[in-house]
Amino acid sequence: MSNTNHPFWVIVNKEISDYVRSWRFIILIVIIALTCMGSLYTALTNIREAIKPNDPDGAFLFLKLFTVSDGTLPSFAVFISFLGPLLGISLGFDAINSEQNKGTLSRILSQPIHRDYLINAKFVAALTVIGIMLFMLGFLVMGFGLIAIGIPPTAEEFMRVIFFLLVSLFYVAFWLNLSIFFSIRFKQAATSALACVAIWLFFSVFYNMIINLVGKALSPSAWASDYQVIAYQRFMLNLLRFAPSELFNEATMTLLMPSVRSLGPLTMEQVHGAIPSPLPLGQSLLVVWPQLTGLIAATVVCFALSYVSFMRKEVRSR
């Protein structure tokens, strides 16, 4: 049996076709494309002001297309951080429960196919659609930027953008897996969608408020030593990193701004003698390796929960 006729790839192709033809996907991609083009226009109109003398990132003009903003519209990276979770949630919140409510789930699984083919195909199809969309937008930004500024990206700039898009894919995949998990646990699609949006709002809005309250309660006294202050700052930063958006923001900031040399507080001994120069790509990846590992681990854990829940789920229509 060829790969194209394999039951798994048949389901994947069918799911991709359903996603691309659905109105919710068309509406979302139009919104994301418009906002990203708006952020690109803002970056192009303000890129001259962004170039400053003695700027360590001045040599990486192409990366500023993804980070520069004048305050009227957020940058491309910020838009992906905000709208990426909505894209993942919209593609997964009814992945399983809609099939069960329509009675097609038991019909599909009555065929001679393995049960895990379905849950794996749902994830692969949605991730394929998300990946194509993210890379398409990223290359559009690079293409329009190349036409506008007339300077091609260097090999390192190109690779940094590719790694940024890969990190964005893992970030959206986390929310996709979370929404698929809720679509398995809840019978109604509206309930699973509300649960996902509630978690997204919690980490986007309320989590920082809670961390600020904890920070005020645990803040060191005015007579604390420098090492106590640094320990407190590291502790607060580690609390913030429980939010997926914080891991994503730290990773993208380091990849798109090569002058970032550390993501935590430094002592005077560590700062003394440091040369303010951009890091090579390999060193930037080492700086954000804990963030990348945490983001990938959270994505894998959510997928594992979805997989185990689906394998134990009763699929017969009642």
PDB file of C-alpha atoms in Angstrom, residues 3-129:
ATOM      1  CA  ASN A   3       1.817   6.185   1.505  1.00  0.00           C
ATOM      2  CA  THR A   4      -0.853   8.264  -0.238  1.00  0.00           C
ATOM      3  CA  ASN A   5      -3.426   5.479   0.198  1.00  0.00           C
ATOM      4  CA  HIS A   6      -2.453   4.712   3.785  1.00  0.00           C
ATOM      5  CA  PRO A   7      -5.451   5.268   6.116  1.00  0.00           C
ATOM      6  CA  PHE A   8      -3.483   7.744   8.221  1.00  0.00           C
ATOM      7  CA  TRP A   9      -2.646  10.010   5.260  1.00  0.00           C
ATOM      8  CA  VAL A  10      -6.177   9.704   3.892  1.00  0.00           C
ATOM      9  CA  ILE A  11      -7.484  11.126   7.190  1.00  0.00           C
ATOM     10  CA  VAL A  12      -4.784  13.822   7.203  1.00  0.00           C
ATOM     11  CA  ASN A  13      -5.695  14.959   3.678  1.00  0.00           C
ATOM     12  CA  LYS A  14      -9.387  14.990   4.558  1.00  0.00           C
ATOM     13  CA  GLU A  15      -8.762  17.068   7.706  1.00  0.00           C
ATOM     14  CA  ILE A  16      -6.541  19.566   5.859  1.00  0.00           C
ATOM     15  CA  SER A  17      -9.238  19.964   3.223  1.00  0.00           C
ATOM     16  CA  ASP A  18     -11.884  20.576   5.915  1.00  0.00           C
ATOM     17  CA  TYR A  19      -9.700  23.145   7.694  1.00  0.00           C
ATOM     18  CA  VAL A  20      -8.841  25.104   4.547  1.00  0.00           C
ATOM     19  CA  ARG A  21     -12.476  25.248   3.392  1.00  0.00           C
ATOM     20  CA  SER A  22     -13.936  26.252   6.761  1.00  0.00           C
ATOM     21  CA  TRP A  23     -15.083  29.826   7.266  1.00  0.00           C
ATOM     22  CA  ARG A  24     -13.416  30.126  10.668  1.00  0.00           C
ATOM     23  CA  PHE A  25     -10.003  29.390   9.154  1.00  0.00           C
ATOM     24  CA  ILE A  26     -10.573  31.855   6.312  1.00  0.00           C
ATOM     25  CA  ILE A  27     -11.645  34.576   8.775  1.00  0.00           C
ATOM     26  CA  LEU A  28      -8.677  33.890  11.057  1.00  0.00           C
ATOM     27  CA  ILE A  29      -6.091  33.889   8.285  1.00  0.00           C
ATOM     28  CA  VAL A  30      -7.503  37.157   6.904  1.00  0.00           C
ATOM     29  CA  ILE A  31      -7.306  38.768  10.364  1.00  0.00           C
ATOM     30  CA  ILE A  32      -3.774  37.505  11.015  1.00  0.00           C
ATOM     31  CA  ALA A  33      -2.578  38.447   7.520  1.00  0.00           C
ATOM     32  CA  LEU A  34      -3.999  41.976   7.809  1.00  0.00           C
ATOM     33  CA  THR A  35      -2.513  42.554  11.251  1.00  0.00           C
ATOM     34  CA  CYS A  36       0.872  41.177  10.199  1.00  0.00           C
ATOM     35  CA  MET A  37       0.903  43.366   7.081  1.00  0.00           C
ATOM     36  CA  GLY A  38      -0.023  46.325   9.301  1.00  0.00           C
ATOM     37  CA  SER A  39       2.893  45.562  11.611  1.00  0.00           C
ATOM     38  CA  LEU A  40       5.184  45.253   8.555  1.00  0.00           C
ATOM     39  CA  TYR A  41       4.054  48.675   7.301  1.00  0.00           C
ATOM     40  CA  THR A  42       4.731  50.153  10.739  1.00  0.00           C
ATOM     41  CA  ALA A  43       8.186  48.558  10.819  1.00  0.00           C
ATOM     42  CA  LEU A  44       9.081  49.830   7.331  1.00  0.00           C
ATOM     43  CA  THR A  45       7.977  53.387   8.092  1.00  0.00           C
ATOM     44  CA  ASN A  46       9.939  53.459  11.357  1.00  0.00           C
ATOM     45  CA  ILE A  47      12.990  51.406  10.436  1.00  0.00           C
ATOM     46  CA  ARG A  48      15.072  54.541   9.775  1.00  0.00           C
ATOM     47  CA  GLU A  49      14.417  55.805  13.313  1.00  0.00           C
ATOM     48  CA  ALA A  50      15.231  52.346  14.686  1.00  0.00           C
ATOM     49  CA  ILE A  51      18.809  52.541  13.384  1.00  0.00           C
ATOM     50  CA  LYS A  52      20.837  54.284  16.074  1.00  0.00           C
ATOM     51  CA  PRO A  53      24.584  54.874  16.382  1.00  0.00           C
ATOM     52  CA  ASN A  54      26.482  52.339  18.474  1.00  0.00           C
ATOM     53  CA  ASP A  55      23.520  49.943  18.260  1.00  0.00           C
ATOM     54  CA  PRO A  56      24.764  46.325  18.546  1.00  0.00           C
ATOM     55  CA  ASP A  57      21.748  45.211  16.464  1.00  0.00           C
ATOM     56  CA  GLY A  58      22.388  47.826  13.754  1.00  0.00           C
ATOM     57  CA  ALA A  59      24.040  45.258  11.506  1.00  0.00           C
ATOM     58  CA  PHE A  60      20.880  43.092  11.608  1.00  0.00           C
ATOM     59  CA  LEU A  61      18.588  45.464   9.733  1.00  0.00           C
ATOM     60  CA  PHE A  62      16.417  42.674   8.329  1.00  0.00           C
ATOM     61  CA  LEU A  63      15.502  41.345  11.781  1.00  0.00           C
ATOM     62  CA  LYS A  64      14.081  44.752  12.708  1.00  0.00           C
ATOM     63  CA  LEU A  65      11.182  44.044  10.316  1.00  0.00           C
ATOM     64  CA  PHE A  66       9.909  41.586  12.926  1.00  0.00           C
ATOM     65  CA  THR A  67      10.579  43.679  16.046  1.00  0.00           C
ATOM     66  CA  VAL A  68      10.277  47.414  15.244  1.00  0.00           C
ATOM     67  CA  SER A  69       7.104  49.281  16.223  1.00  0.00           C
ATOM     68  CA  ASP A  70       6.205  52.934  16.790  1.00  0.00           C
ATOM     69  CA  GLY A  71       3.548  52.128  19.384  1.00  0.00           C
ATOM     70  CA  THR A  72       0.505  52.430  17.117  1.00  0.00           C
ATOM     71  CA  LEU A  73       0.641  48.768  16.123  1.00  0.00           C
ATOM     72  CA  PRO A  74       2.596  45.966  17.814  1.00  0.00           C
ATOM     73  CA  SER A  75       5.446  44.270  15.989  1.00  0.00           C
ATOM     74  CA  PHE A  76       5.099  41.058  13.982  1.00  0.00           C
ATOM     75  CA  ALA A  77       6.492  38.953  16.852  1.00  0.00           C
ATOM     76  CA  VAL A  78       4.007  40.459  19.327  1.00  0.00           C
ATOM     77  CA  PHE A  79       1.104  39.762  16.964  1.00  0.00           C
ATOM     78  CA  ILE A  80       2.135  36.116  16.668  1.00  0.00           C
ATOM     79  CA  SER A  81       2.380  35.917  20.470  1.00  0.00           C
ATOM     80  CA  PHE A  82      -1.175  37.272  20.813  1.00  0.00           C
ATOM     81  CA  LEU A  83      -3.005  35.736  17.845  1.00  0.00           C
ATOM     82  CA  GLY A  84      -1.127  32.412  17.666  1.00  0.00           C
ATOM     83  CA  PRO A  85      -3.015  30.858  20.615  1.00  0.00           C
ATOM     84  CA  LEU A  86      -6.351  31.841  19.044  1.00  0.00           C
ATOM     85  CA  LEU A  87      -5.340  30.089  15.832  1.00  0.00           C
ATOM     86  CA  GLY A  88      -4.391  26.900  17.688  1.00  0.00           C
ATOM     87  CA  ILE A  89      -7.570  26.957  19.791  1.00  0.00           C
ATOM     88  CA  SER A  90      -9.821  27.572  16.774  1.00  0.00           C
ATOM     89  CA  LEU A  91      -8.453  24.539  14.919  1.00  0.00           C
ATOM     90  CA  GLY A  92      -8.684  22.082  17.812  1.00  0.00           C
ATOM     91  CA  PHE A  93     -11.553  22.932  20.164  1.00  0.00           C
ATOM     92  CA  ASP A  94     -14.058  20.734  18.265  1.00  0.00           C
ATOM     93  CA  ALA A  95     -11.666  18.172  16.790  1.00  0.00           C
ATOM     94  CA  ILE A  96     -13.195  15.155  18.562  1.00  0.00           C
ATOM     95  CA  ASN A  97     -16.468  16.174  20.223  1.00  0.00           C
ATOM     96  CA  SER A  98     -17.977  17.469  16.950  1.00  0.00           C
ATOM     97  CA  GLU A  99     -17.276  14.092  15.329  1.00  0.00           C
ATOM     98  CA  GLN A 100     -18.903  12.316  18.249  1.00  0.00           C
ATOM     99  CA  ASN A 101     -21.945  14.575  18.329  1.00  0.00           C
ATOM    100  CA  LYS A 102     -22.522  14.051  14.600  1.00  0.00           C
ATOM    101  CA  GLY A 103     -22.146  10.294  15.014  1.00  0.00           C
ATOM    102  CA  THR A 104     -19.236  10.087  12.569  1.00  0.00           C
ATOM    103  CA  LEU A 105     -16.620   9.163  15.178  1.00  0.00           C
ATOM    104  CA  SER A 106     -17.936   5.644  15.788  1.00  0.00           C
ATOM    105  CA  ARG A 107     -18.480   5.233  12.049  1.00  0.00           C
ATOM    106  CA  ILE A 108     -14.853   6.129  11.263  1.00  0.00           C
ATOM    107  CA  LEU A 109     -13.450   3.875  13.975  1.00  0.00           C
ATOM    108  CA  SER A 110     -15.635   0.973  12.825  1.00  0.00           C
ATOM    109  CA  GLN A 111     -13.441   0.840   9.720  1.00  0.00           C
ATOM    110  CA  PRO A 112     -10.290  -1.328   9.781  1.00  0.00           C
ATOM    111  CA  ILE A 113      -8.032   1.485  10.996  1.00  0.00           C
ATOM    112  CA  HIS A 114      -6.188   1.943  14.254  1.00  0.00           C
ATOM    113  CA  ARG A 115      -7.788   4.278  16.773  1.00  0.00           C
ATOM    114  CA  ASP A 116      -4.622   6.325  17.257  1.00  0.00           C
ATOM    115  CA  TYR A 117      -4.555   7.126  13.525  1.00  0.00           C
ATOM    116  CA  LEU A 118      -7.470   9.514  14.049  1.00  0.00           C
ATOM    117  CA  ILE A 119      -6.037  11.564  16.925  1.00  0.00           C
ATOM    118  CA  ASN A 120      -2.588  11.652  15.301  1.00  0.00           C
ATOM    119  CA  ALA A 121      -4.058  12.689  11.950  1.00  0.00           C
ATOM    120  CA  LYS A 122      -6.067  15.485  13.579  1.00  0.00           C
ATOM    121  CA  PHE A 123      -2.908  16.874  15.133  1.00  0.00           C
ATOM    122  CA  VAL A 124      -0.703  16.455  12.045  1.00  0.00           C
ATOM    123  CA  ALA A 125      -3.308  18.058   9.760  1.00  0.00           C
ATOM    124  CA  ALA A 126      -3.830  21.083  12.006  1.00  0.00           C
ATOM    125  CA  LEU A 127      -0.088  21.481  12.576  1.00  0.00           C
ATOM    126  CA  THR A 128       0.537  21.299   8.822  1.00  0.00           C
ATOM    127  CA  VAL A 129      -1.995  24.043   8.157  1.00  0.00           C
TER     128      VAL A 129
END
